[in-house]
Short mmCIF file of C-alpha atoms and ligand atoms in Angstrom, two decimals:
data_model
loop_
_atom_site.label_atom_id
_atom_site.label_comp_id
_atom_site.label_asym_id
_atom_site.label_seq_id
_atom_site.Cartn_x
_atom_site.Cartn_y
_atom_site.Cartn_z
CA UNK F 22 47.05 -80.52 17.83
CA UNK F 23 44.25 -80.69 19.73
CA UNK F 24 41.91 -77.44 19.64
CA UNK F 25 41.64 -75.05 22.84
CA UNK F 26 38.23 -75.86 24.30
CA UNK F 27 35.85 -72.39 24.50
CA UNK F 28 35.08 -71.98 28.36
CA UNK F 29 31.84 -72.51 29.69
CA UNK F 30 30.04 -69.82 31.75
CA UNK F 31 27.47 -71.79 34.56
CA UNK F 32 24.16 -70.03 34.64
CA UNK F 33 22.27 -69.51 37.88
CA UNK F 34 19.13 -69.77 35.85
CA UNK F 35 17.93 -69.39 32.02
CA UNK F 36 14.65 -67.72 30.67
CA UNK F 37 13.73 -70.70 27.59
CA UNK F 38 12.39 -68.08 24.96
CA UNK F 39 10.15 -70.33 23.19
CA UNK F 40 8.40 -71.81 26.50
CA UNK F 41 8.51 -67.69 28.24
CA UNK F 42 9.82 -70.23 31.33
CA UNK F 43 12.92 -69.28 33.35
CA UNK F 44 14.31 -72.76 34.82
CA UNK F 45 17.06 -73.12 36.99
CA UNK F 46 19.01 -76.18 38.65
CA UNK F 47 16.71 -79.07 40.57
CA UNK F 48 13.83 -78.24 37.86
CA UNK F 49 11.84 -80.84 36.22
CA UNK F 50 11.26 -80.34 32.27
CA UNK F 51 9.89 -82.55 29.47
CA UNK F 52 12.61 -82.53 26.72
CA UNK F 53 11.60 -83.16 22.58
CA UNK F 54 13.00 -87.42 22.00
CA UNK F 55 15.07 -87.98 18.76
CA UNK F 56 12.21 -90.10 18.03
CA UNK F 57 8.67 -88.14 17.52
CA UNK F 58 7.17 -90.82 18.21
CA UNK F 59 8.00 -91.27 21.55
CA UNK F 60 6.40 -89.63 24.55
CA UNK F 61 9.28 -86.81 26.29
CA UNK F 62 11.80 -87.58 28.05
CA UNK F 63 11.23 -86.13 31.37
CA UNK F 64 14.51 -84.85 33.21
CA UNK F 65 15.97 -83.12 36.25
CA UNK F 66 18.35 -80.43 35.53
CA UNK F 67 21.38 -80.68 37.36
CA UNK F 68 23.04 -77.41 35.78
CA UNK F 69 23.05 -74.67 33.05
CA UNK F 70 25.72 -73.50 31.16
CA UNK F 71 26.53 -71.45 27.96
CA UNK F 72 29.88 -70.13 26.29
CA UNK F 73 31.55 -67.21 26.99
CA UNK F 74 29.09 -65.02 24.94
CA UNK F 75 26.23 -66.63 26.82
CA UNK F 76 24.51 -68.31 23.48
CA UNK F 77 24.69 -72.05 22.55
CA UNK F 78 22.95 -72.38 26.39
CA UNK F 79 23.46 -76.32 27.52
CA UNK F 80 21.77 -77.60 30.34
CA UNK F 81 23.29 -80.89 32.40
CA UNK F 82 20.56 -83.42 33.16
CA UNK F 83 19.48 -86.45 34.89
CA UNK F 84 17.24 -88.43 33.34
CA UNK F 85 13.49 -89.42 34.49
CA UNK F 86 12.91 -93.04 32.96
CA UNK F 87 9.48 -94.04 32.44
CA UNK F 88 8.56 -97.66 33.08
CA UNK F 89 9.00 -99.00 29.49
CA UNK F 90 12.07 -97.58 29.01
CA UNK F 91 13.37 -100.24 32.21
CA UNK F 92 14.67 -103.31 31.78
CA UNK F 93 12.43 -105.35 33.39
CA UNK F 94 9.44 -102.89 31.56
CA UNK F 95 6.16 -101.70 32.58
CA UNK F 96 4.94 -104.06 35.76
CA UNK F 97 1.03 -103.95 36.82
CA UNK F 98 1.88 -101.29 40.10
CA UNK F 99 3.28 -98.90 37.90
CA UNK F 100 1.36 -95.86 37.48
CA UNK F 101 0.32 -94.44 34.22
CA UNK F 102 2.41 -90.90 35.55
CA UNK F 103 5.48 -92.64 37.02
CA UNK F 104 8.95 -92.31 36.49
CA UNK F 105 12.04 -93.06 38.27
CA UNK F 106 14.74 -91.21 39.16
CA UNK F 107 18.04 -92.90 37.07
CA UNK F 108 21.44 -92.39 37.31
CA UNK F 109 21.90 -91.77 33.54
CA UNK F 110 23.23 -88.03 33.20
CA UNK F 111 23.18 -85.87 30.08
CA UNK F 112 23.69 -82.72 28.67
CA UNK F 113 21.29 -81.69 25.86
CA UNK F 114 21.24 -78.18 24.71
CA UNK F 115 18.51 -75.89 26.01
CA UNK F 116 16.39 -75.81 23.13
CA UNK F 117 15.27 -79.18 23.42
CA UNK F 118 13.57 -78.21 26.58
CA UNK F 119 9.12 -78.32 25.63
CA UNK F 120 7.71 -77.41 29.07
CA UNK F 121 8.43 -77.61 32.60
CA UNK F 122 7.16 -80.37 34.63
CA UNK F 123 6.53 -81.73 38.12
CA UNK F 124 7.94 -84.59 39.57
CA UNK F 125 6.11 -85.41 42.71
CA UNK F 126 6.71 -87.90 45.80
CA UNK F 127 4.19 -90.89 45.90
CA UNK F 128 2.70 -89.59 49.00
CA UNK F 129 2.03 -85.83 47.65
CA UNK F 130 0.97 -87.29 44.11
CA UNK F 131 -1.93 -89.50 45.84
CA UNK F 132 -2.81 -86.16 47.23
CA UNK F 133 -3.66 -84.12 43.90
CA UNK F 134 -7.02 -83.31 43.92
CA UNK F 135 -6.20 -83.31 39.96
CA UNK F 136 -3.15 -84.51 37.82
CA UNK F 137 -2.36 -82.70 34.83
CA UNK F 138 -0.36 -83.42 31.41
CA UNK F 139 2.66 -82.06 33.62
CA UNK F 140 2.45 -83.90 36.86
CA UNK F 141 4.29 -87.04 37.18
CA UNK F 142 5.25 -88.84 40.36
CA UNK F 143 8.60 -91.19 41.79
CA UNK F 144 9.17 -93.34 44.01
CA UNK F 145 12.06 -95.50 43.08
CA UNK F 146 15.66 -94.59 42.01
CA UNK F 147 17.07 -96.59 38.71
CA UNK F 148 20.10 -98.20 38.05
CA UNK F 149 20.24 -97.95 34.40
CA UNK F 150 22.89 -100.46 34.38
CA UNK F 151 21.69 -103.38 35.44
CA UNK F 152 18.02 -102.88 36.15
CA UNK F 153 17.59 -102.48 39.74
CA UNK F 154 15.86 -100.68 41.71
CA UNK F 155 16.17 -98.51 44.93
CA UNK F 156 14.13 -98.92 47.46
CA UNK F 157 14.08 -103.13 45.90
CA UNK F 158 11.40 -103.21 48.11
CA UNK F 159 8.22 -101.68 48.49
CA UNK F 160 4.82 -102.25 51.11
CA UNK F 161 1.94 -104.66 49.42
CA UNK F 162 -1.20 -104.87 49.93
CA UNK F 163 -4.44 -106.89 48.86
CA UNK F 164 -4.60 -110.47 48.95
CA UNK F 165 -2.84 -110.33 45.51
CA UNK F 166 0.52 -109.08 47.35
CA UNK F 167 0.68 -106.03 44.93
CA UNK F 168 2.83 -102.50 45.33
CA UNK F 169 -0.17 -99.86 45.02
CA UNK F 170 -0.71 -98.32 42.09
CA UNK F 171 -2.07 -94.52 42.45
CA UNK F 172 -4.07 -95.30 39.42
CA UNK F 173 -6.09 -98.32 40.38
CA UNK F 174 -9.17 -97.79 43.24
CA UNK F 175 -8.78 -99.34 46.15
CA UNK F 176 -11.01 -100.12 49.04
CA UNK F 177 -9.67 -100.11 52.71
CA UNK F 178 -10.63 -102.41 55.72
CA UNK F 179 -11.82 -100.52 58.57
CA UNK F 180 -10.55 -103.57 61.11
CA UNK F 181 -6.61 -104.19 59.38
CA UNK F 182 -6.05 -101.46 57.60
CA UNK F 183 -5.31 -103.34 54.33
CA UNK F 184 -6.46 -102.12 50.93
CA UNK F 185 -7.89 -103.91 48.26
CA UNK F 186 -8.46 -104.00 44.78
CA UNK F 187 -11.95 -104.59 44.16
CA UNK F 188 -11.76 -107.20 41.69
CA UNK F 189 -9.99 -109.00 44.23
CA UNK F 190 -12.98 -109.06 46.22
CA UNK F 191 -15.47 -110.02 43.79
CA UNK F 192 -16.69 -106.11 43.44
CA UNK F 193 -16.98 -103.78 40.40
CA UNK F 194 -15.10 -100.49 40.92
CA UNK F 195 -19.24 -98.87 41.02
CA UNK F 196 -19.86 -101.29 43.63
CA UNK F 197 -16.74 -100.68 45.84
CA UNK F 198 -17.30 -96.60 45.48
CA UNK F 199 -20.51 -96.93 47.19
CA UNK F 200 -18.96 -98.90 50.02
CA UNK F 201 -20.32 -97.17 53.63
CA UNK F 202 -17.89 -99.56 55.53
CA UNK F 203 -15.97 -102.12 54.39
CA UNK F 204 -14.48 -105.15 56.15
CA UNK F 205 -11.74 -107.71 54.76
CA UNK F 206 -12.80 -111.21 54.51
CA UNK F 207 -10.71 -112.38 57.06
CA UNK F 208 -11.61 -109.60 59.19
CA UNK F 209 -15.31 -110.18 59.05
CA UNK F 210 -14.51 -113.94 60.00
CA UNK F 211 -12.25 -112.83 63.11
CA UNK F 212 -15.42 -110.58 64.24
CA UNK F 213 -17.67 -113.64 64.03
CA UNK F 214 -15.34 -115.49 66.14
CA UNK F 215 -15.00 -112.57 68.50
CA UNK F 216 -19.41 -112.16 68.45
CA UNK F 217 -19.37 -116.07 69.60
CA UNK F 218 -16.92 -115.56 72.15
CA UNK F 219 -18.33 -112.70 73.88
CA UNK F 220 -21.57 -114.68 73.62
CA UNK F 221 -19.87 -117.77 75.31
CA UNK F 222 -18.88 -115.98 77.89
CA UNK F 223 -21.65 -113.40 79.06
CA UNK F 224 -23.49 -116.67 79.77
CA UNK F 225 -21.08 -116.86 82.89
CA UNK F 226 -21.96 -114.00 84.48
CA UNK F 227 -19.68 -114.50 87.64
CA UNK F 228 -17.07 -113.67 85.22
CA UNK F 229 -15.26 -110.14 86.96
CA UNK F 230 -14.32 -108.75 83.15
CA UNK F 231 -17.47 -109.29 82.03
CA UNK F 232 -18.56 -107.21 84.87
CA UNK F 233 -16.01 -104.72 84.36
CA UNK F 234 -17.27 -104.40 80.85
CA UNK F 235 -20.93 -104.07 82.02
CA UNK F 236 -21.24 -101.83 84.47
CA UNK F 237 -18.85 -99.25 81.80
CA UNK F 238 -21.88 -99.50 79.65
ZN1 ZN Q 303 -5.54 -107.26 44.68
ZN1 ZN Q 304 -9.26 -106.64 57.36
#
């Protein structure tokens, strides 16, 4: 016979004793791994429960994986704080639960003035299943075609907008910082054109736009 299941009570919220941190559903939290060895698991809780004497307090969560725990592993863009959102659910029991965390956007994360132990940022959702990714695409930039990774400096061009990694325009990361004003390669060619053209035709000087432009000056 099978035995009658104790009810569950939902919580609203739950002070974690051990952390003197009260967290409550659509927190972030970094929970202790089976394996010591292994960096925390970083999770969004979904919802808190306990049984009918409020003890024995289990929390439903969604799991944060970190690059290497994909299957396709840790790629070049990824940032060193990253994480993706998976659809792998859980319920560990509160105790488990080391610290509370933040799980930023991209866009506010490239913001921090400073990121701490706790700060981690995502920007794709994970299919734990088979490997993919949502959004399966992202914007690239450089001339090496690469997702941007928060961690890596990156210079812009003033003319396209583009960034660029510096070593992939033969600078050193001290070189790049004390960039006044940069322009792309192909940029800087496209201006040269544009300097000979201009040239070409102020030499005509019964040329009305030329004019125009003139007499604004
Ligand atoms: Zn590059
Ligand atoms: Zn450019």
């Amino acid at each position: 016979m099978a035995k009658q299941k104790a009810p569950r009570r939902p919580l609203d919220s739950y002070t974690v004793n051990h952390i003197n941190r009260t967290i409550k559903a659509g927190d972030c939290v970094l929970m202790r791994p089976s394996d010591p060895s292994k960096p925390s698991y970083v999770a969004r809780i979904e919802r808190i429960e306990s049984d009918s004497r409020g003890s024995n307090v289990k929390v439903h969560v969604r799991w944060y994986y970190r690059p290497e725990e994909s299957i396709g592993g840790r790629r070049p863009f990824h940032g060193s704080k990253e994480v993706f959102l998976s659809d792998h659910h859980d319920i560990q029991s509160a105790d488990t639960i080391e610290s509370m965390c933040t799980v930023h956007s991209f866009k506010s994360y490239t913001k921090l003035d400073a990121v701490g132990n706790d700060d981690f940022f995502c920007r794709f959702e994970y299919n734990s299943s088979n490997g993919s990714f949502n959004p399966d695409r992202v914007a690239v930039y450089c001339k090496c075609e690469m997702p941007y990774n928060p961690d890596d400096l990156m210079v812009q061009c003033e003319a396209c907008t583009d960034w660029f990694h510096p070593t992939c325009i033969d600078l050193t990361v001290e070189e790049a910082q004390r960039l006044d004003h940069f322009f792309c390669g192909s940029c800087s060619a496209e201006s040269q054109k544009n300097m000979q053209n201009s040239l070409t035709s102020s030499r005509v000087p019964s040329d009305e736009k030329v004019d125009t432009k003139r007499r604004r000056r």
